[in-house]
PDB file of C-alpha atoms and ligand atoms in Angstrom:
ATOM      1  CA  UNK A   1      11.322  26.401  26.451  1.00 80.00           C
ATOM      2  CA  UNK A   2       9.368  23.945  27.128  1.00 92.00           C
ATOM      3  CA  UNK A   3       7.264  22.794  24.439  1.00 96.00           C
ATOM      4  CA  UNK A   4       4.801  21.308  26.358  1.00 96.00           C
ATOM      5  CA  UNK A   5       1.296  20.965  25.230  1.00 97.00           C
ATOM      6  CA  UNK A   6      -0.420  20.326  28.629  1.00 95.00           C
ATOM      7  CA  UNK A   7      -3.436  18.529  26.902  1.00 93.00           C
ATOM      8  CA  UNK A   8      -4.281  14.820  25.934  1.00 92.00           C
ATOM      9  CA  UNK A   9      -7.031  14.993  23.048  1.00 95.00           C
ATOM     10  CA  UNK A  10      -7.087  17.264  19.456  1.00 97.00           C
ATOM     11  CA  UNK A  11      -9.739  18.173  17.406  1.00 96.00           C
ATOM     12  CA  UNK A  12     -12.626  16.278  17.001  1.00 97.00           C
ATOM     13  CA  UNK A  13     -14.377  13.216  16.822  1.00 97.00           C
ATOM     14  CA  UNK A  14     -16.154  15.061  14.801  1.00 98.00           C
ATOM     15  CA  UNK A  15     -14.053  15.206  11.469  1.00 98.00           C
ATOM     16  CA  UNK A  16     -12.849  11.366  11.378  1.00 97.00           C
ATOM     17  CA  UNK A  17     -11.987  10.703   7.952  1.00 97.00           C
ATOM     18  CA  UNK A  18     -11.456  14.508   7.642  1.00 98.00           C
ATOM     19  CA  UNK A  19      -8.423  15.228   5.673  1.00 98.00           C
ATOM     20  CA  UNK A  20      -6.789  18.140   3.221  1.00 98.00           C
ATOM     21  CA  UNK A  21      -5.991  17.790  -0.152  1.00 98.00           C
ATOM     22  CA  UNK A  22      -2.713  16.667  -1.379  1.00 98.00           C
ATOM     23  CA  UNK A  23      -2.914  20.619  -2.860  1.00 98.00           C
ATOM     24  CA  UNK A  24      -4.218  22.779   0.096  1.00 98.00           C
ATOM     25  CA  UNK A  25      -1.429  20.231   1.715  1.00 98.00           C
ATOM     26  CA  UNK A  26       1.497  20.992  -0.409  1.00 98.00           C
ATOM     27  CA  UNK A  27       0.312  25.065   0.002  1.00 98.00           C
ATOM     28  CA  UNK A  28       0.583  25.167   3.362  1.00 98.00           C
ATOM     29  CA  UNK A  29       3.814  22.990   3.600  1.00 98.00           C
ATOM     30  CA  UNK A  30       5.066  25.464   1.241  1.00 98.00           C
ATOM     31  CA  UNK A  31       3.864  29.025   2.724  1.00 98.00           C
ATOM     32  CA  UNK A  32       5.335  27.701   6.673  1.00 98.00           C
ATOM     33  CA  UNK A  33       8.291  25.592   5.345  1.00 98.00           C
ATOM     34  CA  UNK A  34      11.406  27.677   4.378  1.00 97.00           C
ATOM     35  CA  UNK A  35      14.045  26.694   5.287  1.00 97.00           C
ATOM     36  CA  UNK A  36      15.202  23.490   2.297  1.00 97.00           C
ATOM     37  CA  UNK A  37      16.857  21.146   4.742  1.00 95.00           C
ATOM     38  CA  UNK A  38      13.553  20.582   6.759  1.00 97.00           C
ATOM     39  CA  UNK A  39      11.720  20.580   3.528  1.00 97.00           C
ATOM     40  CA  UNK A  40      13.409  17.076   2.498  1.00 97.00           C
ATOM     41  CA  UNK A  41      13.565  15.841   6.182  1.00 97.00           C
ATOM     42  CA  UNK A  42       9.341  16.181   6.050  1.00 98.00           C
ATOM     43  CA  UNK A  43       9.121  14.743   2.708  1.00 98.00           C
ATOM     44  CA  UNK A  44      11.283  11.860   3.764  1.00 98.00           C
ATOM     45  CA  UNK A  45       8.805  11.214   6.035  1.00 98.00           C
ATOM     46  CA  UNK A  46       5.891  11.544   4.523  1.00 98.00           C
ATOM     47  CA  UNK A  47       6.692   8.868   1.888  1.00 98.00           C
ATOM     48  CA  UNK A  48       8.426   6.468   5.210  1.00 98.00           C
ATOM     49  CA  UNK A  49       4.624   7.120   6.876  1.00 98.00           C
ATOM     50  CA  UNK A  50       2.918   5.932   3.228  1.00 98.00           C
ATOM     51  CA  UNK A  51       4.913   3.318   2.184  1.00 98.00           C
ATOM     52  CA  UNK A  52       5.039   2.111   5.661  1.00 98.00           C
ATOM     53  CA  UNK A  53       0.660   2.349   5.824  1.00 98.00           C
ATOM     54  CA  UNK A  54       1.160   0.128   1.647  1.00 98.00           C
ATOM     55  CA  UNK A  55       3.353  -2.298   2.663  1.00 98.00           C
ATOM     56  CA  UNK A  56       3.197  -2.775   6.194  1.00 98.00           C
ATOM     57  CA  UNK A  57      -0.525  -1.891   6.789  1.00 98.00           C
ATOM     58  CA  UNK A  58      -1.906  -2.463   4.150  1.00 98.00           C
ATOM     59  CA  UNK A  59      -4.059   0.367   4.404  1.00 98.00           C
ATOM     60  CA  UNK A  60      -5.578   1.910   1.239  1.00 98.00           C
ATOM     61  CA  UNK A  61      -5.174   5.082   0.354  1.00 98.00           C
ATOM     62  CA  UNK A  62      -6.893   7.197   1.626  1.00 98.00           C
ATOM     63  CA  UNK A  63      -5.204   5.788   4.697  1.00 98.00           C
ATOM     64  CA  UNK A  64      -2.405   6.047   3.009  1.00 98.00           C
ATOM     65  CA  UNK A  65      -2.926   9.901   2.514  1.00 98.00           C
ATOM     66  CA  UNK A  66      -3.523  10.234   6.673  1.00 98.00           C
ATOM     67  CA  UNK A  67      -0.527   8.557   7.392  1.00 98.00           C
ATOM     68  CA  UNK A  68       1.414  10.627   4.634  1.00 98.00           C
ATOM     69  CA  UNK A  69       0.359  14.217   5.200  1.00 98.00           C
ATOM     70  CA  UNK A  70       0.727  13.334   8.802  1.00 98.00           C
ATOM     71  CA  UNK A  71       4.450  13.153   7.823  1.00 98.00           C
ATOM     72  CA  UNK A  72       4.392  15.741   6.146  1.00 98.00           C
ATOM     73  CA  UNK A  73       3.028  18.298   9.048  1.00 98.00           C
ATOM     74  CA  UNK A  74       4.877  16.831  11.620  1.00 98.00           C
ATOM     75  CA  UNK A  75       7.601  20.003  11.583  1.00 98.00           C
ATOM     76  CA  UNK A  76       5.810  22.347   9.913  1.00 98.00           C
ATOM     77  CA  UNK A  77       6.053  24.960  12.887  1.00 97.00           C
ATOM     78  CA  UNK A  78       8.807  24.612  14.060  1.00 96.00           C
ATOM     79  CA  UNK A  79      11.018  26.425  10.853  1.00 92.00           C
ATOM     80  CA  UNK A  80       9.155  29.963  11.703  1.00 95.00           C
ATOM     81  CA  UNK A  81       8.213  28.986  15.121  1.00 96.00           C
ATOM     82  CA  UNK A  82      10.737  26.662  16.943  1.00 94.00           C
ATOM     83  CA  UNK A  83       8.564  28.149  19.862  1.00 94.00           C
ATOM     84  CA  UNK A  84       5.707  26.717  18.621  1.00 94.00           C
ATOM     85  CA  UNK A  85       5.894  23.960  17.786  1.00 95.00           C
ATOM     86  CA  UNK A  86       4.227  22.072  17.625  1.00 95.00           C
ATOM     87  CA  UNK A  87       1.834  23.893  18.865  1.00 97.00           C
ATOM     88  CA  UNK A  88       1.104  25.763  15.613  1.00 97.00           C
ATOM     89  CA  UNK A  89       0.386  23.598  13.442  1.00 98.00           C
ATOM     90  CA  UNK A  90      -1.889  21.110  16.110  1.00 98.00           C
ATOM     91  CA  UNK A  91      -3.960  24.042  16.433  1.00 98.00           C
ATOM     92  CA  UNK A  92      -3.801  25.480  12.065  1.00 98.00           C
ATOM     93  CA  UNK A  93      -4.698  21.673  11.547  1.00 98.00           C
ATOM     94  CA  UNK A  94      -7.834  21.638  14.249  1.00 98.00           C
ATOM     95  CA  UNK A  95      -9.644  25.288  12.473  1.00 98.00           C
ATOM     96  CA  UNK A  96     -10.081  23.222   9.756  1.00 98.00           C
ATOM     97  CA  UNK A  97     -11.705  20.185  11.162  1.00 98.00           C
ATOM     98  CA  UNK A  98      -9.253  17.985  10.272  1.00 98.00           C
ATOM     99  CA  UNK A  99      -8.286  14.103  11.286  1.00 98.00           C
ATOM    100  CA  UNK A 100      -7.978  13.586  15.216  1.00 98.00           C
ATOM    101  CA  UNK A 101      -6.203  11.245  14.240  1.00 98.00           C
ATOM    102  CA  UNK A 102      -4.324  13.154  12.497  1.00 98.00           C
ATOM    103  CA  UNK A 103      -3.562  15.434  14.837  1.00 98.00           C
ATOM    104  CA  UNK A 104      -2.834  12.674  17.068  1.00 98.00           C
ATOM    105  CA  UNK A 105      -0.041  11.143  15.830  1.00 98.00           C
ATOM    106  CA  UNK A 106       1.684  14.920  15.078  1.00 98.00           C
ATOM    107  CA  UNK A 107       0.810  15.944  18.672  1.00 98.00           C
ATOM    108  CA  UNK A 108       2.973  12.224  19.673  1.00 97.00           C
ATOM    109  CA  UNK A 109       6.068  12.729  17.851  1.00 96.00           C
ATOM    110  CA  UNK A 110       8.417  13.686  19.917  1.00 94.00           C
ATOM    111  CA  UNK A 111       6.179  12.030  24.137  1.00 94.00           C
ATOM    112  CA  UNK A 112       9.431  13.859  24.992  1.00 93.00           C
ATOM    113  CA  UNK A 113       9.243  17.017  24.548  1.00 93.00           C
ATOM    114  CA  UNK A 114       5.165  17.596  23.879  1.00 95.00           C
ATOM    115  CA  UNK A 115       4.326  14.900  26.842  1.00 95.00           C
ATOM    116  CA  UNK A 116       1.896  13.490  24.275  1.00 97.00           C
ATOM    117  CA  UNK A 117       2.333   9.109  24.142  1.00 97.00           C
ATOM    118  CA  UNK A 118       2.284   7.485  21.127  1.00 97.00           C
ATOM    119  CA  UNK A 119      -1.215   5.964  20.356  1.00 97.00           C
ATOM    120  CA  UNK A 120      -1.890   3.772  17.506  1.00 97.00           C
ATOM    121  CA  UNK A 121       0.018   2.730  14.890  1.00 97.00           C
ATOM    122  CA  UNK A 122       0.287   5.581  13.254  1.00 98.00           C
ATOM    123  CA  UNK A 123       1.545   7.696  16.191  1.00 98.00           C
ATOM    124  CA  UNK A 124       4.474   5.243  16.989  1.00 98.00           C
ATOM    125  CA  UNK A 125       5.726   5.278  13.715  1.00 98.00           C
ATOM    126  CA  UNK A 126       5.907   9.013  13.066  1.00 98.00           C
ATOM    127  CA  UNK A 127       7.407   8.846  16.586  1.00 97.00           C
ATOM    128  CA  UNK A 128      10.038   5.975  15.287  1.00 97.00           C
ATOM    129  CA  UNK A 129      11.423   7.571  11.398  1.00 98.00           C
ATOM    130  CA  UNK A 130      11.745  10.384  12.897  1.00 96.00           C
ATOM    131  CA  UNK A 131      14.942  11.471  14.580  1.00 94.00           C
ATOM    132  CA  UNK A 132      15.890   7.811  12.433  1.00 96.00           C
ATOM    133  CA  UNK A 133      14.915   9.364   9.335  1.00 97.00           C
ATOM    134  CA  UNK A 134      17.502  12.433   9.696  1.00 96.00           C
ATOM    135  CA  UNK A 135      19.990  10.142  10.939  1.00 97.00           C
ATOM    136  CA  UNK A 136      20.114   8.399   7.722  1.00 97.00           C
ATOM    137  CA  UNK A 137      19.663  10.734   5.623  1.00 97.00           C
ATOM    138  CA  UNK A 138      22.339  12.180   7.322  1.00 96.00           C
ATOM    139  CA  UNK A 139      24.816   9.039   6.998  1.00 97.00           C
ATOM    140  CA  UNK A 140      24.139   9.438   3.603  1.00 97.00           C
ATOM    141  CA  UNK A 141      25.495  12.245   2.204  1.00 96.00           C
ATOM    142  CA  UNK A 142      29.158  11.830   3.229  1.00 95.00           C
ATOM    143  CA  UNK A 143      28.852   8.378   1.287  1.00 96.00           C
ATOM    144  CA  UNK A 144      29.978   9.058  -1.755  1.00 95.00           C
ATOM    145  CA  UNK A 145      26.608   7.128  -3.249  1.00 94.00           C
ATOM    146  CA  UNK A 146      24.289   8.277  -1.253  1.00 96.00           C
ATOM    147  CA  UNK A 147      21.946   5.188  -0.863  1.00 96.00           C
ATOM    148  CA  UNK A 148      23.549   3.293  -3.933  1.00 95.00           C
ATOM    149  CA  UNK A 149      25.239   0.029  -1.883  1.00 96.00           C
ATOM    150  CA  UNK A 150      23.923   1.521   2.339  1.00 97.00           C
ATOM    151  CA  UNK A 151      23.949  -0.851   4.249  1.00 97.00           C
ATOM    152  CA  UNK A 152      22.170  -1.889   7.708  1.00 98.00           C
ATOM    153  CA  UNK A 153      25.801  -2.608   9.035  1.00 98.00           C
ATOM    154  CA  UNK A 154      26.926   1.072   8.569  1.00 97.00           C
ATOM    155  CA  UNK A 155      24.349   2.714  10.055  1.00 98.00           C
ATOM    156  CA  UNK A 156      24.402   0.316  13.564  1.00 98.00           C
ATOM    157  CA  UNK A 157      28.075   1.760  13.217  1.00 97.00           C
ATOM    158  CA  UNK A 158      26.943   5.075  13.660  1.00 97.00           C
ATOM    159  CA  UNK A 159      24.347   4.347  15.764  1.00 97.00           C
ATOM    160  CA  UNK A 160      27.068   3.832  18.213  1.00 97.00           C
ATOM    161  CA  UNK A 161      29.297   6.413  17.265  1.00 96.00           C
ATOM    162  CA  UNK A 162      27.443   8.972  19.608  1.00 93.00           C
ATOM    163  CA  UNK A 163      29.623  12.152  17.776  1.00 95.00           C
ATOM    164  CA  UNK A 164      28.221  11.682  15.078  1.00 96.00           C
ATOM    165  CA  UNK A 165      24.212  13.560  13.960  1.00 94.00           C
ATOM    166  CA  UNK A 166      24.554  14.205  17.978  1.00 94.00           C
ATOM    167  CA  UNK A 167      21.602  16.290  18.554  1.00 91.00           C
ATOM    168  CA  UNK A 168      20.335  12.551  17.184  1.00 93.00           C
ATOM    169  CA  UNK A 169      18.875  11.244  20.235  1.00 93.00           C
ATOM    170  CA  UNK A 170      19.688   6.981  20.105  1.00 95.00           C
ATOM    171  CA  UNK A 171      16.779   6.657  23.358  1.00 95.00           C
ATOM    172  CA  UNK A 172      14.448   8.813  21.756  1.00 94.00           C
ATOM    173  CA  UNK A 173      15.186   6.160  18.578  1.00 96.00           C
ATOM    174  CA  UNK A 174      14.975   3.039  20.723  1.00 96.00           C
ATOM    175  CA  UNK A 175      12.152   3.827  22.626  1.00 96.00           C
ATOM    176  CA  UNK A 176      10.262   4.191  19.139  1.00 96.00           C
ATOM    177  CA  UNK A 177      10.992   1.010  18.014  1.00 97.00           C
ATOM    178  CA  UNK A 178      10.288  -0.942  21.247  1.00 97.00           C
ATOM    179  CA  UNK A 179       6.713   1.313  21.398  1.00 96.00           C
ATOM    180  CA  UNK A 180       6.151   0.046  17.811  1.00 96.00           C
ATOM    181  CA  UNK A 181       7.322  -3.354  18.248  1.00 97.00           C
ATOM    182  CA  UNK A 182       9.590  -3.342  15.771  1.00 97.00           C
ATOM    183  CA  UNK A 183      12.838  -4.282  15.150  1.00 98.00           C
ATOM    184  CA  UNK A 184      14.841  -1.780  14.968  1.00 98.00           C
ATOM    185  CA  UNK A 185      16.767  -3.088  12.669  1.00 98.00           C
ATOM    186  CA  UNK A 186      13.678  -3.374  10.336  1.00 98.00           C
ATOM    187  CA  UNK A 187      12.965  -0.133  10.506  1.00 98.00           C
ATOM    188  CA  UNK A 188      16.244   1.215   9.303  1.00 98.00           C
ATOM    189  CA  UNK A 189      16.441  -1.528   6.545  1.00 98.00           C
ATOM    190  CA  UNK A 190      13.082  -0.077   5.173  1.00 98.00           C
ATOM    191  CA  UNK A 191      14.622   3.410   5.500  1.00 98.00           C
ATOM    192  CA  UNK A 192      17.830   2.119   3.469  1.00 97.00           C
ATOM    193  CA  UNK A 193      14.971   1.393   0.661  1.00 97.00           C
ATOM    194  CA  UNK A 194      12.492   3.040   0.949  1.00 97.00           C
ATOM    195  CA  UNK A 195      14.278   6.973   1.821  1.00 96.00           C
ATOM    196  CA  UNK A 196      16.640   6.736  -1.361  1.00 87.00           C
ATOM    197  CA  UNK A 197      14.113   6.654  -4.430  1.00 83.00           C
ATOM    198  CA  UNK A 198      12.340   9.823  -2.761  1.00 80.00           C
TER     199      UNK A 198
HETATM  200 FE1  LIG B 201      10.505  15.986  12.078  1.00 60.12          FE
END
């Protein structure tokens, strides 16, 4: 099954700055995503995107929401239409005249799967958070204290352990950090700090 999008441009530049309201985005999320684990993952990535936009990029609230919205909806079609991932959510957002940068971030969150290169910082951070967030969450579930007391070295140990969260691609995680120009350790520490407080 190929998920290649075979496209390079998404949305329309005249829609720059157009977003869904939080209520509209949450409605779409609830309607499309029925699986609780996937919901948790998408909410976690949304939170990480918002926090990074605010704290590391020092973006204003409107831009923070654009980052958050990309995170919130990036896997919206994975649950019910895996063979159309992420084509279906892209088309939905295009029909709703959403900001092309948000759509591009969703389209490039797995360059090896969708064939779209991450270009902007928003694109690159979504790609970087996606897999790593899931691995760290899986690690928290096996620790008695969850995120409490979690350390960088514990996460790095799990990363080296191929059998742990075996479906999470270590190569993609490193590739994403390289593309974003951010050390893997910094991304891990950011996720530990933020994800434990949702
Ligand atoms: Fe994801």
